[in-house]
Coordinates of C-alpha atoms in Angstrom, one line a residue:
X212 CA 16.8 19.9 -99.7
X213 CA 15.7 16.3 -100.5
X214 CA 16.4 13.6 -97.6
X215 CA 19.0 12.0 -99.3
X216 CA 21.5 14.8 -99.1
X217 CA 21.6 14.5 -95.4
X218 CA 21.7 10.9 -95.7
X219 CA 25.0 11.3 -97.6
X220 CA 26.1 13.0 -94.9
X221 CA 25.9 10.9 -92.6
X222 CA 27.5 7.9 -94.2
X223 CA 31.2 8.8 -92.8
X224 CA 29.8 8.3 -89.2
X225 CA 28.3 5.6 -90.0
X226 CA 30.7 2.3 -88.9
X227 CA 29.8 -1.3 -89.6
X228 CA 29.4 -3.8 -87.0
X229 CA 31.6 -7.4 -86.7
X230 CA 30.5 -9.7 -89.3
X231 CA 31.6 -12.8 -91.0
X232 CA 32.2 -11.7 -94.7
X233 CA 31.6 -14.1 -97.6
X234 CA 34.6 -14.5 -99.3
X235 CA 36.0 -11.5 -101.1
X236 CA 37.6 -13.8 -104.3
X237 CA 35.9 -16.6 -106.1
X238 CA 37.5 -18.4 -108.8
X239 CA 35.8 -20.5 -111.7
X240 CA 38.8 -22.7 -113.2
X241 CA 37.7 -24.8 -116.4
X242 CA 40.2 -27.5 -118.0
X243 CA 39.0 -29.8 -120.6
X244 CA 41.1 -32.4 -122.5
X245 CA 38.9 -35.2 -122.9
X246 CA 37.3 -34.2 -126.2
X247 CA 34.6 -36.3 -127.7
X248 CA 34.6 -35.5 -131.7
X249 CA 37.7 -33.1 -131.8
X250 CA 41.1 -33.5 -131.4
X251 CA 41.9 -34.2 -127.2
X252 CA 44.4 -32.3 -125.6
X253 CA 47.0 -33.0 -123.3
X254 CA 47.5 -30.7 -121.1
X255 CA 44.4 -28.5 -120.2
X256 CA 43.3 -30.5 -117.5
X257 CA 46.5 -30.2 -115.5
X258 CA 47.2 -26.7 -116.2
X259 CA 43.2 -26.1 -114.3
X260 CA 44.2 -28.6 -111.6
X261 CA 47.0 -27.0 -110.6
X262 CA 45.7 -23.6 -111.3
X263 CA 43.1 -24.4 -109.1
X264 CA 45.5 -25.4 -106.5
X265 CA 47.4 -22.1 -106.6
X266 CA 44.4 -19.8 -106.4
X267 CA 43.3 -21.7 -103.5
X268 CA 46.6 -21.4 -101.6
X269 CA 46.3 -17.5 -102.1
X270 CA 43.1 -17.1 -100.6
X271 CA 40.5 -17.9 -103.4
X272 CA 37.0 -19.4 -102.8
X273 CA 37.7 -21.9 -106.4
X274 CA 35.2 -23.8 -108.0
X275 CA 37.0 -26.6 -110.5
X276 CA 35.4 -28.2 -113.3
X277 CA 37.3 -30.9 -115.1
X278 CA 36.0 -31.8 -118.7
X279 CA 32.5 -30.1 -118.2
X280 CA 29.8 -30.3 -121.4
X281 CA 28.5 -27.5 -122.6
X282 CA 25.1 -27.8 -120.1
X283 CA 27.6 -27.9 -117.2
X284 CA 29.6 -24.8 -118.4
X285 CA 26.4 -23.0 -118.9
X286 CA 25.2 -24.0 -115.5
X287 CA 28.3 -23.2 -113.8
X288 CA 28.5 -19.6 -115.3
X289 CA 24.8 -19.1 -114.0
X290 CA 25.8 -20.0 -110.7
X291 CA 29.1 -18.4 -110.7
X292 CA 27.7 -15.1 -111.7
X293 CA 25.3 -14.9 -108.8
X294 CA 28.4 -15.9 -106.6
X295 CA 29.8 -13.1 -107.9
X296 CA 28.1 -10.0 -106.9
X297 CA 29.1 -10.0 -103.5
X298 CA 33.2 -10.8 -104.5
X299 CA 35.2 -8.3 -104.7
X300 CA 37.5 -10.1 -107.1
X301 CA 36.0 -12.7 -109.5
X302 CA 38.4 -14.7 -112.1
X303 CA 37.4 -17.3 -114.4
X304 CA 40.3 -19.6 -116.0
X305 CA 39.8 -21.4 -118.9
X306 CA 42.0 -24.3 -121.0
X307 CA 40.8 -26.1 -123.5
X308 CA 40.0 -25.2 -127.1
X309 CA 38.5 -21.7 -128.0
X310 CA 37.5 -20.6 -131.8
X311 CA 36.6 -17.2 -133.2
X312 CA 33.7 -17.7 -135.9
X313 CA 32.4 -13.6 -137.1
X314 CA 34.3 -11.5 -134.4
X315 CA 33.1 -13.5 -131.3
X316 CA 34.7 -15.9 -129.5
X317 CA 33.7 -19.1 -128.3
X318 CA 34.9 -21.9 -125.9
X319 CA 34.4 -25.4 -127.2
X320 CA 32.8 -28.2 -124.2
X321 CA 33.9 -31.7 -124.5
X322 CA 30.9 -32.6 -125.9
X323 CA 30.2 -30.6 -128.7
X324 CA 29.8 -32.0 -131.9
X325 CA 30.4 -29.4 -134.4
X326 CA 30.9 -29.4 -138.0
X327 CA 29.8 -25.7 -139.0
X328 CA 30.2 -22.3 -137.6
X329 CA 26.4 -22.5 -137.2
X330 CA 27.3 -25.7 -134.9
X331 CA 30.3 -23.6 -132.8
X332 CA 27.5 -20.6 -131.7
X333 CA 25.2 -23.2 -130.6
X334 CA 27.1 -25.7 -128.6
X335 CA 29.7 -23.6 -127.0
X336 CA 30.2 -21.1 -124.5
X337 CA 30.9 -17.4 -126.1
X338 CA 33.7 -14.9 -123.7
X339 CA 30.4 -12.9 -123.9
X340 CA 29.1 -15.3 -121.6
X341 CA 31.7 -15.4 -119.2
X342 CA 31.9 -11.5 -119.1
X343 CA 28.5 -12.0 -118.1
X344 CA 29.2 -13.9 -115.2
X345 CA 32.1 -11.5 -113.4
X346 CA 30.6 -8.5 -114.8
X347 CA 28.7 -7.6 -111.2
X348 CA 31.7 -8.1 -109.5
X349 CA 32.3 -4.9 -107.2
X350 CA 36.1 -4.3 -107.3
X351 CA 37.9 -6.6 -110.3
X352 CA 36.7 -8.7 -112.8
X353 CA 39.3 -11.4 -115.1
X354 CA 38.6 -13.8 -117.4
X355 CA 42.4 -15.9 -118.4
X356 CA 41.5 -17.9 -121.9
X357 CA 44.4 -20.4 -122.1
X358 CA 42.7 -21.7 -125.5
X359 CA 43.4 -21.9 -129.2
X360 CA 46.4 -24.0 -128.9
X361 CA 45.3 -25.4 -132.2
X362 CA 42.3 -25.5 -134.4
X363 CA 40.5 -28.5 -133.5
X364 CA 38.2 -28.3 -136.9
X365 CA 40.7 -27.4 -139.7
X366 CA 38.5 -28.2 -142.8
X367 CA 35.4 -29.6 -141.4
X368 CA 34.3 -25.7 -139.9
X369 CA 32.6 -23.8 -142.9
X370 CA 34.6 -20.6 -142.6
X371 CA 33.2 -18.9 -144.9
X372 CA 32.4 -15.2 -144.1
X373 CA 33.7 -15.9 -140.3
X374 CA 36.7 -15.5 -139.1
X375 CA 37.1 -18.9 -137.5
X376 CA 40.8 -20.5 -138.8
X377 CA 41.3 -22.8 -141.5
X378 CA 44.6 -25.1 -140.2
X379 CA 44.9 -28.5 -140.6
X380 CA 44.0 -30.4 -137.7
X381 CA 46.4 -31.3 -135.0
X382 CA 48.5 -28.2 -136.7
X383 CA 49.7 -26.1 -134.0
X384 CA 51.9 -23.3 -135.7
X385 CA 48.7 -23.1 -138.4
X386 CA 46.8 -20.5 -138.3
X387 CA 43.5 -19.4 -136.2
X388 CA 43.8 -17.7 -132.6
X389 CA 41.0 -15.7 -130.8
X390 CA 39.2 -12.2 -132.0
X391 CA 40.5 -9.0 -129.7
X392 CA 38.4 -8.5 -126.7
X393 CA 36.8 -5.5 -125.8
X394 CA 35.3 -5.7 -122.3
X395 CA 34.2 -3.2 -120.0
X396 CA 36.0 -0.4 -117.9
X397 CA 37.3 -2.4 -114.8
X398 CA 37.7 -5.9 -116.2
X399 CA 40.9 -7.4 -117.6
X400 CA 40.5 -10.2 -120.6
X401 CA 43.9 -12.2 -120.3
X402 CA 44.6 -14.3 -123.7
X403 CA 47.8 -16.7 -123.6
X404 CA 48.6 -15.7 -127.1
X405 CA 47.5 -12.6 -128.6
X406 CA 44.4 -12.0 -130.9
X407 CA 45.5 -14.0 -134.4
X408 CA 48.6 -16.2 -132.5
X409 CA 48.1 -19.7 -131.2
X410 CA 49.2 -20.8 -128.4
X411 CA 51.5 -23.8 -127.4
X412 CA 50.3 -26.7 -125.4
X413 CA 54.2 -27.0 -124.4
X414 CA 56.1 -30.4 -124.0
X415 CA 55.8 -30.5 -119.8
X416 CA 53.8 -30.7 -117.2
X417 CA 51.6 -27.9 -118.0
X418 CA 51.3 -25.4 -121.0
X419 CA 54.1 -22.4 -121.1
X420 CA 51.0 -19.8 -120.4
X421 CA 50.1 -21.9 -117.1
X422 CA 53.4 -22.4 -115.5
X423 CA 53.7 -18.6 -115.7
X424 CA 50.6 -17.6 -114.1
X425 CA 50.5 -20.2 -111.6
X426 CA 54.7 -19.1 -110.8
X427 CA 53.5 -15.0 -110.9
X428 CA 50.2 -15.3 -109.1
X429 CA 51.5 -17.2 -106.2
X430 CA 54.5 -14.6 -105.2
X431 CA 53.1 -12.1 -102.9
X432 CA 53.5 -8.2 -103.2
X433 CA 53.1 -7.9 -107.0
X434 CA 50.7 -5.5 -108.4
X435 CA 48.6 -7.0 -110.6
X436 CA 48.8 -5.5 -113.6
X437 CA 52.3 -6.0 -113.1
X438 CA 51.8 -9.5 -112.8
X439 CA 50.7 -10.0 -116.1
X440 CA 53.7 -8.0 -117.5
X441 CA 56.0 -10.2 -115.8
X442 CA 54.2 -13.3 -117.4
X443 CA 54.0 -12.0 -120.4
X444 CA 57.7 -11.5 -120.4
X445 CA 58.3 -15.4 -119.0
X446 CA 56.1 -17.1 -121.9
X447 CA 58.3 -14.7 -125.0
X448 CA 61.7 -16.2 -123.0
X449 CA 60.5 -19.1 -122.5
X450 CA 59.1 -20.3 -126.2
X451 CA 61.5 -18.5 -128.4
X452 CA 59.0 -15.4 -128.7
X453 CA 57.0 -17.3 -130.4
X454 CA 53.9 -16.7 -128.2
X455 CA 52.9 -13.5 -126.5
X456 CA 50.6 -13.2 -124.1
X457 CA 48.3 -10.3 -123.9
X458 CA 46.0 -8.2 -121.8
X459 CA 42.7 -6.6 -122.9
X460 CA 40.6 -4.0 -121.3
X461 CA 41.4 -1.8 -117.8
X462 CA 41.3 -3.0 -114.3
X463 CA 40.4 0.1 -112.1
X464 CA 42.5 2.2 -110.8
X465 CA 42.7 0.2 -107.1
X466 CA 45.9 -1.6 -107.0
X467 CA 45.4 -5.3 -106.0
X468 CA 47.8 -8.3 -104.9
X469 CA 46.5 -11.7 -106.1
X470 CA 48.6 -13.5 -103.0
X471 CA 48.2 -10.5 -100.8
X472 CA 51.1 -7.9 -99.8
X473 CA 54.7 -9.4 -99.3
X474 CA 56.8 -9.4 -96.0
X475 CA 56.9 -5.9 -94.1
X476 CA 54.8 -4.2 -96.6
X477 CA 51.2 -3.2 -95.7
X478 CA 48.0 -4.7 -97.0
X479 CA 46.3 -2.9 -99.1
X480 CA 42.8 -4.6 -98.9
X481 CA 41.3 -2.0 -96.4
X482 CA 43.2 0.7 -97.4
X483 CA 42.7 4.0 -99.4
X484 CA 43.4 4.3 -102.9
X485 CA 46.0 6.8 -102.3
X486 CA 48.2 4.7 -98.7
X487 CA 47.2 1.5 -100.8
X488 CA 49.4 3.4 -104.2
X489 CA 52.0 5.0 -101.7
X490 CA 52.4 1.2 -100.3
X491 CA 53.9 0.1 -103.5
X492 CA 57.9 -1.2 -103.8
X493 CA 60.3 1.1 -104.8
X494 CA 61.4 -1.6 -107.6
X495 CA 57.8 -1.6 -108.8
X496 CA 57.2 2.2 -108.7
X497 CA 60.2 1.8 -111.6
X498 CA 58.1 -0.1 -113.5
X499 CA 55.5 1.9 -113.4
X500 CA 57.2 4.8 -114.6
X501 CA 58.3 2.8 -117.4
X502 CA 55.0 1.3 -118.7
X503 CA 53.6 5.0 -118.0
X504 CA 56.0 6.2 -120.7
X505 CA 54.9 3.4 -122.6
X506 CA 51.3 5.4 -123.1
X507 CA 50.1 3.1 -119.6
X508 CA 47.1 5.2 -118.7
X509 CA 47.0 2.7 -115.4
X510 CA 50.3 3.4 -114.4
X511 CA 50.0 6.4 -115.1
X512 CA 46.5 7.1 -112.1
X513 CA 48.9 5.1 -110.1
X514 CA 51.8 7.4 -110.3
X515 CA 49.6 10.2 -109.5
X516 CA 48.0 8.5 -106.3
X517 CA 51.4 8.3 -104.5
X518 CA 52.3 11.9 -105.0
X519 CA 49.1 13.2 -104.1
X520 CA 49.6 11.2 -100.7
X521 CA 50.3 14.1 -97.9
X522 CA 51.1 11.6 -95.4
X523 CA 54.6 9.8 -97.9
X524 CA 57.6 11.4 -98.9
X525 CA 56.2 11.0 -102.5
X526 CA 54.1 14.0 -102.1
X527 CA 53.8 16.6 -105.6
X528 CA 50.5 17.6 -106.2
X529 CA 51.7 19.5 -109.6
X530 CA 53.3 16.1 -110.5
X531 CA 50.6 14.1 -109.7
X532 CA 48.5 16.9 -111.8
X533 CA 51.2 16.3 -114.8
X534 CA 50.6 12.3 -114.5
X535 CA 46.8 12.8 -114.5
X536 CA 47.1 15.2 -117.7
X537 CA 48.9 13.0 -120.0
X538 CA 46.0 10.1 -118.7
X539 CA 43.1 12.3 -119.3
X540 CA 44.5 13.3 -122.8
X541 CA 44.5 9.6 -123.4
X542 CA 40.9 9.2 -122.8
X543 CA 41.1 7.4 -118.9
X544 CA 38.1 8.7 -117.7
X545 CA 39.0 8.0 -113.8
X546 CA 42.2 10.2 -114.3
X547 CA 39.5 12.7 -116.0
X548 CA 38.2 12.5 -112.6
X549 CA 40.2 13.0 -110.2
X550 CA 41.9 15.6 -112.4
X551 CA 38.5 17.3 -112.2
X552 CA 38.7 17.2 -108.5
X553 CA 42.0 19.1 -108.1
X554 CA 41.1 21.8 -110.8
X555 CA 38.2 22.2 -108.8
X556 CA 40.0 22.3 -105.1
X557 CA 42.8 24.3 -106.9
X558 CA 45.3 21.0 -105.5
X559 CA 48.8 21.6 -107.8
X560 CA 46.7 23.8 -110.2
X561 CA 44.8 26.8 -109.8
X562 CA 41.2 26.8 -109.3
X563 CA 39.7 26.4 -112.9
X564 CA 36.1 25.4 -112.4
X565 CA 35.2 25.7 -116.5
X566 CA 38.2 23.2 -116.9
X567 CA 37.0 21.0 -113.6
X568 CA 33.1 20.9 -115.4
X569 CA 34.3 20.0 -118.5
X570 CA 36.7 17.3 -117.3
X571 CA 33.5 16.2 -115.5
X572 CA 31.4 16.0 -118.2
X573 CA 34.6 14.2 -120.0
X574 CA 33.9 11.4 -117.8
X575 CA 30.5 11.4 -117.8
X576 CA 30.3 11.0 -121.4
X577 CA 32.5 7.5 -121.1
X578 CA 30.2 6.3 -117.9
X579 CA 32.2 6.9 -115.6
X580 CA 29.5 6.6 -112.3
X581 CA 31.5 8.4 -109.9
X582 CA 31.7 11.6 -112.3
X583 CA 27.5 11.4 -112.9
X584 CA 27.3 11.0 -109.7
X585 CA 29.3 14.2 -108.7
X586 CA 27.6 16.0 -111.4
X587 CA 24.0 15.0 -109.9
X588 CA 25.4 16.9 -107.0
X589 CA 27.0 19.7 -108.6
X590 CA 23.7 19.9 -111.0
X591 CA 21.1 20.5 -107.9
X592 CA 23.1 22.4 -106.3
X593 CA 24.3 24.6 -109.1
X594 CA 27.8 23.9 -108.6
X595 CA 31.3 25.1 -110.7
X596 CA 28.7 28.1 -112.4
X597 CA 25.8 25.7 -113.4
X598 CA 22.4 26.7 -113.0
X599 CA 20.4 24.5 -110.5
X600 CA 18.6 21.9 -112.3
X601 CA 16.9 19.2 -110.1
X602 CA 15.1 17.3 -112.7
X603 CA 18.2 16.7 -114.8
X604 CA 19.9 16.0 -111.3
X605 CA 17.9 13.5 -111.0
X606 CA 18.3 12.2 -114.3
X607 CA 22.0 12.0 -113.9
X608 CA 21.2 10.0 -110.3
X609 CA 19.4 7.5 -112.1
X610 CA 21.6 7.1 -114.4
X611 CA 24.5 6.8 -111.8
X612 CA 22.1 4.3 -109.8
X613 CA 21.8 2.1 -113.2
X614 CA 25.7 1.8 -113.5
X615 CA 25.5 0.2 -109.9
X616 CA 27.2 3.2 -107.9
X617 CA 26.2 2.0 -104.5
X618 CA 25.6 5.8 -103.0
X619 CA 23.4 6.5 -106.2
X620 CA 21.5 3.7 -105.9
X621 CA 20.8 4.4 -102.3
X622 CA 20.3 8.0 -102.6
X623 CA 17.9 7.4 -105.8
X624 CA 15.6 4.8 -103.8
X625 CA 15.2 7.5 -101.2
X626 CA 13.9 9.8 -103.3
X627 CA 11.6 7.3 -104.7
X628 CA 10.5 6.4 -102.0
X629 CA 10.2 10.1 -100.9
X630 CA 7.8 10.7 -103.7
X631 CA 9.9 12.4 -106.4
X632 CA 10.0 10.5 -109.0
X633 CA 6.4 10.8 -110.7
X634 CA 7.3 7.4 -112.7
X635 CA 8.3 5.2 -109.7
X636 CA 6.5 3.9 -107.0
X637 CA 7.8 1.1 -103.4
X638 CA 9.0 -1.4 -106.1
X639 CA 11.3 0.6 -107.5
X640 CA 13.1 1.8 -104.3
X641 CA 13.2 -0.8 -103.2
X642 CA 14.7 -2.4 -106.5
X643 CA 17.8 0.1 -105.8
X644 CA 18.2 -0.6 -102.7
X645 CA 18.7 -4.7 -103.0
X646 CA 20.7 -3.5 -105.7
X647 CA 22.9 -1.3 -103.5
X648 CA 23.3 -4.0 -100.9
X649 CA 24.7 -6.3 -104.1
X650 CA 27.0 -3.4 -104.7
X651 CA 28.6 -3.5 -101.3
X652 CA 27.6 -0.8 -99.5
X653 CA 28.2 -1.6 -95.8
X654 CA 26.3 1.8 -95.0
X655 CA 23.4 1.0 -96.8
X656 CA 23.4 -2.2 -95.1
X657 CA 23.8 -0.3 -91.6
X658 CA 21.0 1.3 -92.4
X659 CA 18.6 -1.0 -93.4
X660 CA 19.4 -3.0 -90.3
X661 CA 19.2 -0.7 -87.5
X662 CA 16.9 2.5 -89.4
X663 CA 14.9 0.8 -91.7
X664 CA 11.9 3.1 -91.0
X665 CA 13.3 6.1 -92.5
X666 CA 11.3 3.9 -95.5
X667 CA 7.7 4.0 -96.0
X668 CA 6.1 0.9 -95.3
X669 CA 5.3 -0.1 -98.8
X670 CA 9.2 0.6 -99.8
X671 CA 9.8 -2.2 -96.9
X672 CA 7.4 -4.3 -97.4
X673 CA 8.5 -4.3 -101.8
X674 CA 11.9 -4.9 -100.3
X675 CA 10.4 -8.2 -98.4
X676 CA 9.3 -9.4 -101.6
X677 CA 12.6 -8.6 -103.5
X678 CA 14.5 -10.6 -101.0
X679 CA 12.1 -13.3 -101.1
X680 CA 12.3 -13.7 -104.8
X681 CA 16.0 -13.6 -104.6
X682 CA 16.0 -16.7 -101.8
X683 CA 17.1 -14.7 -99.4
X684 CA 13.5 -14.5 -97.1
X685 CA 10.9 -16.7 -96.3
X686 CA 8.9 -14.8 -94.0
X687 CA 6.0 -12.7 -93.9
X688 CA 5.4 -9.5 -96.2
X689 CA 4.4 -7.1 -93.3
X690 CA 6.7 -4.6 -93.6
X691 CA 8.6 -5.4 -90.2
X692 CA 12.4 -5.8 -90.0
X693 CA 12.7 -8.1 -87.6
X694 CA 15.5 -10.6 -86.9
X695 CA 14.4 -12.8 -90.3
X696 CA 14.9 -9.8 -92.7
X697 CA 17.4 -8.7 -90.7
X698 CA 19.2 -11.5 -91.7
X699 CA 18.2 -11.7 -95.1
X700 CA 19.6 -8.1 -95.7
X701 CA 22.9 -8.9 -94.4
X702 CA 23.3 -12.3 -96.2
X703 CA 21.8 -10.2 -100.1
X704 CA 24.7 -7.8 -98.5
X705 CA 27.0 -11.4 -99.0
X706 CA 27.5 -11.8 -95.3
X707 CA 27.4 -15.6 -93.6
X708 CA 25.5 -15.9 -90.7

C-alpha cells in the first residue's frame, strides 16, 4: 500500500499547535459616484462607506475603495485575490454603475471613457474578474453587485448585437439591468435587482438594496442564505415590488453567520457540519422547511444534517435519507454525497452499494472533489464491487488534487514524491503541497513543520523555491526546514507570526 494511505490515517491524531490565524473574512467594498464622462451618482459612495463600516463591526478584515479607476480596480482585485486564499470567507461589494454588453457583465470605473461596447470590455472590470478574485477562497465566496441603477450610456453605447440597454440617460425605470450569473459550486452572486430589472438609487441616505444588507448582515444568528431571503423580502416592501433582489449560484452546504451566532446559541465556526446544522433556531428550521418545499436544494442538505445528528433530539436517519433524495434528484451533487455515504453504511436505508457507486459517480461527474476523492479510495482499493484499479486511482487523485481538495493534494504530492507518477518529478509535489497549505490544511501544515523528512530532499528543497517565488522565503535552497522555512510554511498556511 502506497505511503499516503497511512498518512491519511494519521491525520485525526494529528492536533495543531497555538497560532495566530490571519483573518478568516476579508472584504473588498467598492463605491463610485464621482463619474468622469457618464452620468454621477449619488449614492454609491455612501452605500460602500457604510457597508464598509458594518462588515468591519462583524469581524471583517475590509479593504474600501472610494471612486477607484479602472487601474486601481484591477490592482485591487489582484491583491485581493491573493488575500484571499487563506480567508475562509471572501465578499466583494460593489456600487456604482454595471452594464451587460453580449452575456457578460461589466462594472464601469470612474474614469472610463466609453462610447462603444468595444470601449465597455476594455475599460471596465468584468464579474468574471471578481469571481476570479474570491474563487480560492476555502469555505464561501460572495460577490453583492449594487449596480445598474440606470444606464449611464443610453444612445451613445452601440448595442448592436449585445445585450447592453438602450434607455435614455438619467432614465431609471428604462430599461437595461445585468446578464444572469452563473458562478461556481460554493460561491453566491448577489444582484440588487434581478437579471433584466434596474435597480433604484432610492431618495435617502443610501440605496433601498444597501440599507437592507447593511440592517440583515449586522443582526447576529441568521443563516446566511437566509439572510439574503430576508433582504430580498425588505427591498419588494420597501419599493412597491418594484425591485427584487436576487441570488445566483450555491454556497456550500456549511451553514455560516455573517455577524457570528446570536445570544445563548453556539458558534458554529469550529463546529461540525452536522452540531453546526442542529445549532440552528427553531424559527429558522421553519424557514428552511419552507424554502425546501420551494425546490431549495440548500435547505434541503440542511434539513438532513440536523436529523442525522445522533447527539439532538432531531435525529431520523430515514428523514434525513428522504431530504437527501429529493436534493440528489435535483442535481445537488453534495446531497448526492452524503446520500452515497448512507446507502453505503446502510444509515436509514439498507446497504445498497450499486446505488451508493452510482450516486458517487453522480457527483463525480459535476466535480464534486470530495466524491473523486472517495472514489480514488474506493477505486484502489476495489471498494462497493469495483475492480482494483490503481492507475485510474490515481487519475481520479489528481484530478481531486486539481480541484484544491486539501487531503488530495497532499496525498497526490506523496506519491509524487514517492515515485509513482512516471510524469512528475520534486516540482510537482511540491507544487501540491504549497497548494494544500493554500487550501487550509492544518495537518499538512503540521506536517511540514515538525516531519518534513518523510520528503525527499529534492521535494523540499522544490518546495524552498515555491515559497520563495511566492514571497514567502528568502533563505537558502538546501533542503533544511529550519526555523526560516518554518516560518514561511506557516505564514503560505495564512498564519501571522
Amino acid at each position: 500500500m502506497f505511503r499516503h494511505f497511512t498518512i491519511v490515517l494519521l491525520f485525526t491524531a494529528i492536533v495543531a499547535g497555538p497560532a495566530l490565524a490571519a483573518s478568516d473574512r476579508v472584504a473588498l467594498v467598492l463605491g463610485l459616484s464621482d463619474y468622469r464622462t457618464i452620468t454621477p451618482l449619488d449614492n454609491p459612495r455612501k452605500d460602500a462607506t457604510g457597508m464598509a463600516r458594518v462588515l468591519d463591526r462583524i469581524g471583517f478584515d475590509v479593504t474600501l475603495a472610494l471612486d477607484p479607476t479602472g487601474d486601481d480596480m484591477r490592482q485591487l482585485l489582484d491583491d485581493f485575490a491573493f488575500r484571499s486564499e487563506t480567508a475562509d470567507l471572501a465578499l466583494i461589494y460593489y456600487a456604482g454603475h454595471g452594464v451587460e454588453v453580449q452575456g457578460e457583465n461589466f462594472m464601469i470605473p470612474v474614469d472610463a471613457d466609453v462610447k462603444s461596447n468595444r470601449d465597455v470590455q476594455r475599460q471596465s472590470v468584468s464579474l468574471k474578474q471578481m469571481l476570479t478574485a474570491v474563487e480560492r477562497a476555502r469555505k464561501m465566496r460572495i460577490v453583492i453587485l449594487d449596480s445598474c441603477r440606470d444606464n449611464p450610456l443610453g444612445d451613445l453605447l452601440d448595442t448592436v448585437d449585445t445585450g447592453a440597454s438602450s434607455s435614455a440617460p438619467g432614465d431609471s425605470r428604462g430599461g437595461g439591468g445585468l446578464a444572469v450569473a452563473n458562478p461556481d459550486r460554493g460561491t453566491l452572486v448577489a444582484y440588487a435587482a434581478r437579471d433584466g430589472q434596474v435597480a433604484l438609487d432610492g431618495t435617502g441616505e443610501n440605496s433601498p438594496y444597501a440599507t437592507a444588507l447593511m440592517e440583515k448582515m449586522a443582526q447576529p444568528g441568521v443563516e446566511i442564505s437566509l439572510m439574503f431571503r430576508q433582504v430580498r423580502d425588505m427591498v419588494l416592501r420597501e419599493t412597491g415590488n418594484r425591485q427584487e433582489p436576487h441570488t445566483y449560484g450555491s454556497l456550500t452546504g456549511v451553514p455560516f453567520y455573517l455577524a457570528g451566532a446570536a445570544e445563548g446559541q453556539q458558534d458554529v465556526a469550529d463546529a461540525s457540519t452536522l452540531d453546526a446544522w442542529s445549532s440552528i433556531r427553531p424559527d429558522q428550521e421553519e424557514q428552511l422547511l419552507a424554502l425546501a418545499e420551494l425546490g431549495d436544494t440548500r435547505s434541503m442538505l440542511g434539513l438532513a444534517y440536523m436529523r442525522l445528528n445522533p447527539n439532538q433530539g432531531r435525529f431520523d436517519p430515514v428523514e434525513a435519507v428522504s431530504f437527501l433524495e429529493r436534493a440528489a434528484a435535483a442535481g445537488s451533487p453534495e446531497a448526492q454525497f452524503e446520500l452515497a455515504k448512507l446507502y453505503e453504511r446502510g444509515t436509514g436505508v439498507p446497504v445498497n452499494e450499486a446505488r451508493a457507486l452510482e450516486l458517487y459517480r453522480a457527483a463525480a461527474n459535476q466535480d464534486f472533489a470530495d466524491a473523486i476523492n472517495d472514489l480514488g479510495f474506493l477505486t484502489y482499493q476495489g471498494g462497493l464491487g469495483l475492480d482494483p484499479n490503481p492507475q485510474e486511482a490515481l487519475r481520479l487523485f489528481e484530478r481531486a488534487a486539481d480541484l484544491r481538495h486539501p487531503q488530495a493534494q497532499f496525498n497526490f504530492a506523496a506519491l509524487i514524491d514517492d515515485g509513482h507518477i512516471e510524469s512528475k518529478g520534486p516540482k510537482d509535489s511540491a507544487h501540491y503541497l504549497y497548494e494544500a497549505l493554500r487550501s487550509g490544511s492544518p495537518d499538512v501544515l503540521n506536517i511540514l513543520s515538525d516531519r518534513p523528512t518523510m520528503f525527499t530532499r529534492q521535494t523540499r528543497r522544490a518546495l524552498q523555491t515555491t515559497l520563495r517565488d511566492n514571497g514567502f522565503y528568502a533563505g537558502g535552497i538546501d533542503g533544511e526546514f529550519g526555523p526560516g522555512t518554518r516560518k514561511a510554511i506557516r505564514l503560505a498556511f495564512g498564519l501571522e507570526e
